[in-house]
Amino acid sequence: MDKEITFIKKIFYIPLILVGMAILFYVLLIFVYNLPTETMNKHLVESSSIFQNEGSYPRRGKHGNSQLDNYTDAIMLLTAAYPETDNVWVGAIKAERYSLPKEIVESESPADILVYLYQESNEEAYSYEYARYWHGYLVFLKPLLMFLNYGEIRMLIKCVQIGLFAIVLLKILKRDWGLVIPLIATGIFLNLSVTTSSLQFNSVITITLLAMLLILQLDAKDKKHSLYFWGIVFLIIGSLTSYMDLLTFPMISLGMPLILWIIINFSESISSNIKRIAFLSIFWGVGYGGMWSLKWILGAVITKENLMADALKQIITRTSSTAFDNKVSYLDVVVRQIESSLQPSWALLVLILCVLWMIYVLIRKKVRWNLLVTLAVISLYPFIWFFCLKNHSYIHCWFTYRELAISLFALSSYIMLEICGMKYSLKLQKWRIL
């Protein structure tokens, strides 16, 4: 009976944690919305030449996965530099930015609008609201824009991402080299040379690497945490992803840390592994979806406007089977993701891993089915995402393909752990829910 009461209390804490984080997130936005925008606008004048030279969708190479999203980066910068309003409480909710009539900028691209506003004139500009997202990136972008221009912020992002990736890599190497190759292969697949030059792609990558680092750090302390504790960790990860991201490839902030966690805490029981995967995934989903919903509820209370209507409209659109005014099948969506992800370097690495695994199986005549099934379950997550968001995945395949990094990391980790004899994982342990 006492355990049941404790479990109910623990479940009751979840909405309280979510509401508490939503209040904290909102207060942080209010704080940065009080910052003066004069110097931000000066740095956007310096930044406008980058957008003029590169356009909305420049590429770092021949393949589609090398494409940057300057279109959305311009939205983020314009939102950050929007003049402070008399009512910052409302301003932090509405996330306004300047836009221009179609007669002025035919393409209607925010990149072109930014160039015109900061090189020509802003007399024809009007305010445009983008309230359905939290825009949590502004907590960092607004202060940075006071001191740095877009090019310098890109350089800072590059240092942060590469630095975090290197730290995670070194921590894994220190424990066991079995996951080093899968992590490097996944980094190549994600095309870090692109994500390190993008405001749009930075948030999810950074959250994912920080989450993996946290798991490695807590594991290094060798403390027995309950499954509920880890559920709260994944709840926070999901909430942060919802707060910071503008719907890019959010599932990797669940999938990659989850793969690392399940390998470290591997059980010989397939059912035990799958139950824990489901448990942590539900917590992440509650954090991700719950935080998004709280933005709409909070927005309705603060602005007295129905933000839910616009959000639901977008949800219906993004989950529909229509893209570019054509019906698309689930197979069409998956094929688009695979085509966008094709890159000789990672494909060759995967081929080598597969050959090594086949040689290993032929020699040892043994397959760890519990490990294979466990990681195969997580590898399906991107395909579930593509099924649920057909429209978004089909249209934006050139960056949504990165969800497949989960599948690559899962299956390449399986192969390397087979070859290495599963040295990385802990032995079977009994898990406490609370």
XYZ file of C-alpha atoms in Angstrom, residues 26-27 30 33 85-94 302-303:
16
model
C 8.974 31.997 -19.445
C 10.834 34.084 -16.851
C 11.028 37.868 -20.126
C 13.177 40.571 -23.783
C 7.959 46.291 -26.510
C 6.184 48.101 -23.685
C 4.730 44.800 -22.513
C 7.529 42.231 -22.413
C 5.132 39.685 -20.879
C 3.191 39.641 -24.133
C 6.267 40.144 -26.313
C 7.938 37.012 -24.902
C 4.849 35.014 -25.888
C 4.185 36.430 -29.347
C -1.218 36.117 -21.195
C -2.393 37.381 -24.602
